[in-house]
CSV table of C-alpha atoms in Angstrom, one decimal:
chain,number,residue,atom,x,y,z
A,934,ALA,CA,0.0,0.0,0.0
A,935,GLN,CA,1.1,3.6,-0.7
A,936,LYS,CA,1.7,6.0,2.1
A,937,VAL,CA,2.8,9.7,2.4
A,938,THR,CA,3.7,11.2,5.6
A,939,GLN,CA,4.1,15.0,6.2
A,940,ALA,CA,5.5,14.9,9.8
A,941,GLN,CA,5.1,18.8,10.2
A,942,THR,CA,1.4,19.8,10.8
A,943,GLU,CA,2.1,23.6,11.0
A,944,ILE,CA,5.2,25.8,10.5
A,945,SER,CA,5.2,29.5,11.4
A,946,VAL,CA,7.9,31.7,10.0
A,947,VAL,CA,8.5,35.4,9.6
A,948,GLU,CA,8.5,37.0,6.1
A,949,LYS,CA,11.8,36.6,4.2
A,950,GLU,CA,12.9,33.5,6.3
A,951,ASP,CA,13.4,30.1,4.5
A,952,VAL,CA,11.0,27.3,5.1
A,953,THR,CA,11.4,23.6,4.2
A,954,LEU,CA,8.5,21.1,4.0
A,955,ASP,CA,9.4,17.5,4.6
A,956,CYS,CA,7.6,14.6,2.8
A,957,VAL,CA,8.6,10.8,3.1
A,958,TYR,CA,6.7,8.3,1.0
A,959,GLU,CA,6.4,4.3,0.8
A,960,THR,CA,5.6,2.4,-2.1
A,961,ARG,CA,6.2,-1.0,-3.4
A,962,ASP,CA,6.2,0.4,-7.1
A,963,THR,CA,9.6,1.0,-8.8
A,964,THR,CA,7.9,3.8,-11.1
A,965,TYR,CA,5.9,6.2,-9.7
A,966,TYR,CA,5.1,10.1,-9.5
A,967,LEU,CA,5.3,12.6,-6.7
A,968,PHE,CA,3.3,15.8,-6.6
A,969,TRP,CA,3.2,18.8,-4.5
A,970,TYR,CA,0.0,20.9,-4.2
A,971,LYS,CA,-0.9,24.3,-2.4
A,972,GLN,CA,-4.1,25.0,-0.8
A,973,PRO,CA,-4.6,28.6,-0.2
A,974,PRO,CA,-7.3,29.9,2.3
A,975,SER,CA,-9.7,30.1,-0.5
A,976,GLY,CA,-9.8,26.3,-0.8
A,977,GLU,CA,-8.7,25.4,-4.3
A,978,LEU,CA,-5.8,22.8,-4.6
A,979,VAL,CA,-3.2,24.3,-6.9
A,980,PHE,CA,-0.8,22.0,-8.7
A,981,LEU,CA,3.0,23.0,-8.1
A,982,ILE,CA,5.2,20.3,-9.4
A,983,ARG,CA,5.3,16.7,-10.8
A,984,ARG,CA,8.3,14.5,-10.5
A,985,ASN,CA,8.6,10.9,-11.7
A,986,SER,CA,11.0,8.4,-9.8
A,987,PHE,CA,13.4,8.1,-12.8
A,988,ASP,CA,14.5,11.7,-12.4
A,989,GLU,CA,16.4,12.5,-9.3
A,990,GLN,CA,17.6,16.0,-10.3
A,991,ASN,CA,16.4,18.8,-8.0
A,992,GLU,CA,14.4,21.6,-9.4
A,993,ILE,CA,14.2,25.2,-8.7
A,994,SER,CA,11.2,27.4,-9.8
A,995,GLY,CA,11.7,31.0,-8.7
A,996,ARG,CA,11.6,30.8,-4.9
A,997,TYR,CA,10.6,27.2,-5.0
A,998,SER,CA,12.8,24.3,-5.0
A,999,TRP,CA,12.3,20.6,-4.6
A,1000,ASN,CA,14.8,17.8,-3.3
A,1001,PHE,CA,14.1,14.3,-4.5
A,1002,GLN,CA,15.9,11.5,-2.8
A,1003,LYS,CA,14.8,8.0,-3.9
A,1004,SER,CA,17.3,6.5,-1.3
A,1005,THR,CA,15.5,8.0,1.6
A,1006,SER,CA,12.2,8.0,0.0
A,1007,SER,CA,11.9,11.7,0.4
A,1008,PHE,CA,10.6,14.7,-1.6
A,1009,ASN,CA,11.3,17.9,0.2
A,1010,PHE,CA,10.0,21.4,-0.6
A,1011,THR,CA,11.8,24.6,0.1
A,1012,ILE,CA,10.4,28.1,0.0
A,1013,THR,CA,12.9,30.8,0.1
A,1014,ALA,CA,12.5,34.1,1.2
A,1015,SER,CA,9.1,33.4,2.2
A,1016,GLN,CA,6.3,36.0,1.6
A,1017,VAL,CA,2.7,36.4,3.2
A,1018,VAL,CA,1.2,35.1,0.0
A,1019,ASP,CA,2.8,31.8,0.7
A,1020,SER,CA,0.7,31.2,3.7
A,1021,ALA,CA,-1.3,28.0,2.8
A,1022,VAL,CA,-1.4,24.3,3.5
A,1023,TYR,CA,0.8,22.2,1.2
A,1024,PHE,CA,0.1,18.7,0.1
A,1025,CYS,CA,2.7,16.0,-1.0
A,1026,ALA,CA,1.0,13.3,-3.0
A,1027,LEU,CA,2.1,10.0,-4.7
A,1028,SER,CA,0.6,8.0,-7.6
A,1029,ASP,CA,1.8,5.0,-9.2
A,1030,LEU,CA,1.7,4.1,-13.0
A,1031,SER,CA,-0.4,0.9,-12.9
A,1032,LYS,CA,-3.2,1.1,-15.3
A,1033,ALA,CA,-5.5,-0.1,-12.4
A,1034,ALA,CA,-4.7,2.6,-10.3
A,1035,GLY,CA,-5.6,5.1,-12.7
A,1036,ASN,CA,-3.0,7.7,-11.4
A,1037,LYS,CA,-5.1,8.4,-8.2
A,1038,LEU,CA,-3.4,10.4,-5.7
A,1039,THR,CA,-2.5,9.3,-2.3
A,1040,PHE,CA,-2.0,12.5,-0.2
A,1041,GLY,CA,0.0,13.3,2.9
A,1042,GLY,CA,-1.8,15.2,5.9
A,1043,GLY,CA,-0.6,18.4,4.6
A,1044,THR,CA,1.6,21.2,6.3
A,1045,ARG,CA,0.2,24.5,7.2
A,1046,VAL,CA,2.5,27.3,6.7
A,1047,LEU,CA,2.1,30.7,8.2
A,1048,VAL,CA,4.1,33.4,7.0
A,1049,LYS,CA,3.8,36.4,9.4
A,1050,PRO,CA,4.8,40.1,8.2
B,1292,GLY,CA,-14.5,27.9,-18.3
B,1293,ALA,CA,-10.9,27.5,-17.7
B,1294,GLY,CA,-11.0,25.4,-14.8
B,1295,VAL,CA,-12.8,22.5,-13.1
B,1296,SER,CA,-16.2,24.0,-12.0
B,1297,GLN,CA,-18.0,22.5,-9.1
B,1298,SER,CA,-21.5,23.2,-7.6
B,1299,PRO,CA,-23.0,24.1,-5.3
B,1300,SER,CA,-20.2,25.6,-3.3
B,1301,ASN,CA,-21.8,25.0,-0.1
B,1302,LYS,CA,-24.6,22.6,0.9
B,1303,VAL,CA,-26.3,22.3,4.2
B,1304,THR,CA,-28.9,19.5,4.7
B,1305,GLU,CA,-30.4,17.4,7.1
B,1306,LYS,CA,-29.4,14.0,8.2
B,1307,GLY,CA,-31.2,11.5,5.9
B,1308,LYS,CA,-31.4,13.6,3.0
B,1309,ASP,CA,-29.8,12.9,-0.3
B,1310,VAL,CA,-27.6,15.1,-2.0
B,1311,GLU,CA,-26.2,15.6,-5.6
B,1312,LEU,CA,-22.7,17.3,-6.1
B,1313,ARG,CA,-21.8,18.4,-9.5
B,1314,CYS,CA,-18.5,18.6,-11.5
B,1315,ASP,CA,-17.8,20.1,-14.8
B,1316,PRO,CA,-14.2,19.2,-16.0
B,1317,ILE,CA,-11.7,21.1,-17.9
B,1318,SER,CA,-12.6,20.6,-21.7
B,1319,GLY,CA,-10.7,18.0,-23.3
B,1320,HIS,CA,-9.7,16.2,-20.1
B,1321,THR,CA,-10.8,12.6,-20.0
B,1322,ALA,CA,-10.0,11.7,-16.7
B,1323,LEU,CA,-12.1,12.7,-13.7
B,1324,TYR,CA,-11.6,12.0,-9.9
B,1325,TRP,CA,-13.5,12.5,-6.9
B,1326,TYR,CA,-11.9,13.1,-3.4
B,1327,ARG,CA,-13.1,14.2,0.1
B,1328,GLN,CA,-11.3,16.3,2.5
B,1329,SER,CA,-12.2,15.9,6.2
B,1330,LEU,CA,-10.6,16.9,9.3
B,1331,GLY,CA,-10.1,13.5,10.6
B,1332,GLN,CA,-9.2,11.8,7.4
B,1333,GLY,CA,-7.4,14.2,5.3
B,1334,LEU,CA,-7.8,14.0,1.5
B,1335,GLU,CA,-9.1,10.7,0.5
B,1336,PHE,CA,-9.7,9.2,-3.1
B,1337,LEU,CA,-13.2,8.3,-3.7
B,1338,ILE,CA,-13.8,7.4,-7.3
B,1339,TYR,CA,-12.1,7.6,-10.8
B,1340,PHE,CA,-13.6,7.9,-14.3
B,1341,GLN,CA,-11.5,7.3,-17.6
B,1342,GLY,CA,-13.2,7.6,-20.8
B,1343,ASN,CA,-15.7,5.0,-21.5
B,1344,SER,CA,-14.2,2.5,-19.0
B,1345,ALA,CA,-15.7,1.3,-15.9
B,1346,PRO,CA,-14.9,3.7,-13.1
B,1347,ASP,CA,-12.9,2.6,-10.2
B,1348,LYS,CA,-15.0,2.9,-7.3
B,1349,SER,CA,-12.4,1.4,-4.7
B,1350,GLY,CA,-12.4,4.7,-2.6
B,1351,LEU,CA,-16.3,4.9,-2.0
B,1352,PRO,CA,-16.9,4.6,1.8
B,1353,SER,CA,-20.1,2.9,1.6
B,1354,ASP,CA,-23.0,2.0,-0.7
B,1355,ARG,CA,-24.8,5.2,0.0
B,1356,PHE,CA,-22.1,6.8,-2.2
B,1357,SER,CA,-22.4,6.5,-5.9
B,1358,ALA,CA,-21.1,8.7,-9.1
B,1359,GLU,CA,-21.9,8.8,-12.7
B,1360,ARG,CA,-20.4,10.5,-15.5
B,1361,THR,CA,-22.4,11.3,-18.5
B,1362,GLY,CA,-21.4,11.8,-22.0
B,1363,GLY,CA,-17.7,11.7,-20.9
B,1364,SER,CA,-17.9,15.1,-19.4
B,1365,VAL,CA,-20.0,16.3,-16.5
B,1366,SER,CA,-20.1,13.9,-13.3
B,1367,THR,CA,-22.6,13.7,-10.2
B,1368,LEU,CA,-21.5,12.5,-7.3
B,1369,THR,CA,-24.7,11.3,-5.1
B,1370,ILE,CA,-24.9,10.5,-1.4
B,1371,GLN,CA,-28.0,8.9,-0.1
B,1372,ARG,CA,-29.4,8.9,3.5
B,1373,THR,CA,-26.6,11.5,4.5
B,1374,GLN,CA,-25.0,10.9,7.9
B,1375,GLN,CA,-23.2,13.4,10.0
B,1376,GLU,CA,-19.8,11.8,9.1
B,1377,ASP,CA,-20.4,12.6,5.5
B,1378,SER,CA,-19.6,16.4,6.3
B,1379,ALA,CA,-16.7,17.3,4.4
B,1380,VAL,CA,-15.3,19.1,1.3
B,1381,TYR,CA,-15.8,17.2,-1.7
B,1382,LEU,CA,-13.2,18.0,-4.4
B,1383,CYS,CA,-13.3,17.1,-8.1
B,1384,ALA,CA,-10.3,16.9,-10.3
B,1385,SER,CA,-9.6,16.4,-14.0
B,1386,SER,CA,-6.6,15.6,-16.2
B,1387,LEU,CA,-5.6,14.6,-19.7
B,1388,ASP,CA,-5.6,10.9,-20.0
B,1389,GLY,CA,-5.0,9.2,-16.8
B,1390,SER,CA,-4.8,5.7,-18.2
B,1391,GLY,CA,-1.2,5.6,-19.3
B,1392,THR,CA,1.6,3.6,-17.7
B,1393,GLY,CA,4.8,5.2,-19.3
B,1394,VAL,CA,6.8,8.0,-17.7
B,1395,SER,CA,5.3,10.5,-20.0
B,1396,ASP,CA,2.0,9.9,-18.6
B,1397,ASN,CA,0.4,10.4,-15.4
B,1398,GLN,CA,-0.7,14.1,-16.2
B,1399,PRO,CA,-1.2,16.5,-13.2
B,1400,GLN,CA,-4.7,16.8,-11.7
B,1401,HIS,CA,-6.4,19.9,-11.8
B,1402,PHE,CA,-8.8,20.7,-9.0
B,1403,GLY,CA,-11.9,22.5,-8.3
B,1404,ASP,CA,-13.0,24.8,-5.6
B,1405,GLY,CA,-14.9,21.9,-3.9
B,1406,THR,CA,-18.3,21.6,-2.3
B,1407,ARG,CA,-18.4,22.2,1.3
B,1408,LEU,CA,-21.2,19.7,2.8
B,1409,SER,CA,-22.6,20.0,6.1
B,1410,ILE,CA,-25.1,17.6,7.6
B,1411,LEU,CA,-27.0,18.8,10.4
């Protein structure tokens, strides 16, 4: 069975600080995808990044960066120089590539990030 | 519209009543998913539709829950004889073909704003 663990339930930082969100996953599959989604107070889940299990290169997009380490089954997310607009709940998710699964997502419990001005 | 549209945005009903929640996916997306977000259970998969294939209902919590997708587009999630534990936000998502097994597949799912269901 698949499982995603986000150990941090809530993180509070002051604006301009960096914040790293941890994500650890479990799967028996050798091929799979990992995702991060942002859920602002408005409620809509916003897609941030998709990474497949064959690609362990780290990725940077603006102030966001992701560190995928297959050896430790982790896919951590860092926000650099945080801003108040980054305040949201962030979800890490996993899906496998089996046809039967239909790419349904298994979500972690989410990490609430509060950025104070 | 540009995104996934769900209606109603809020629904309050009495225990025992039936409710219908609607999802209009992004045009051209063949895969459609329903999830439920509740305080105690987090985000849970409910059901998945892909084209004309039989839906994957493995996440439905009981036989009071059902869903259909007409014409490969709009989907309706129905909850019969609602219970208080059904109170949650019901999220719909759609994506391009979700049936692929290659590394170029597994398209990201795009979510609607959800329907907040409250059972009194």
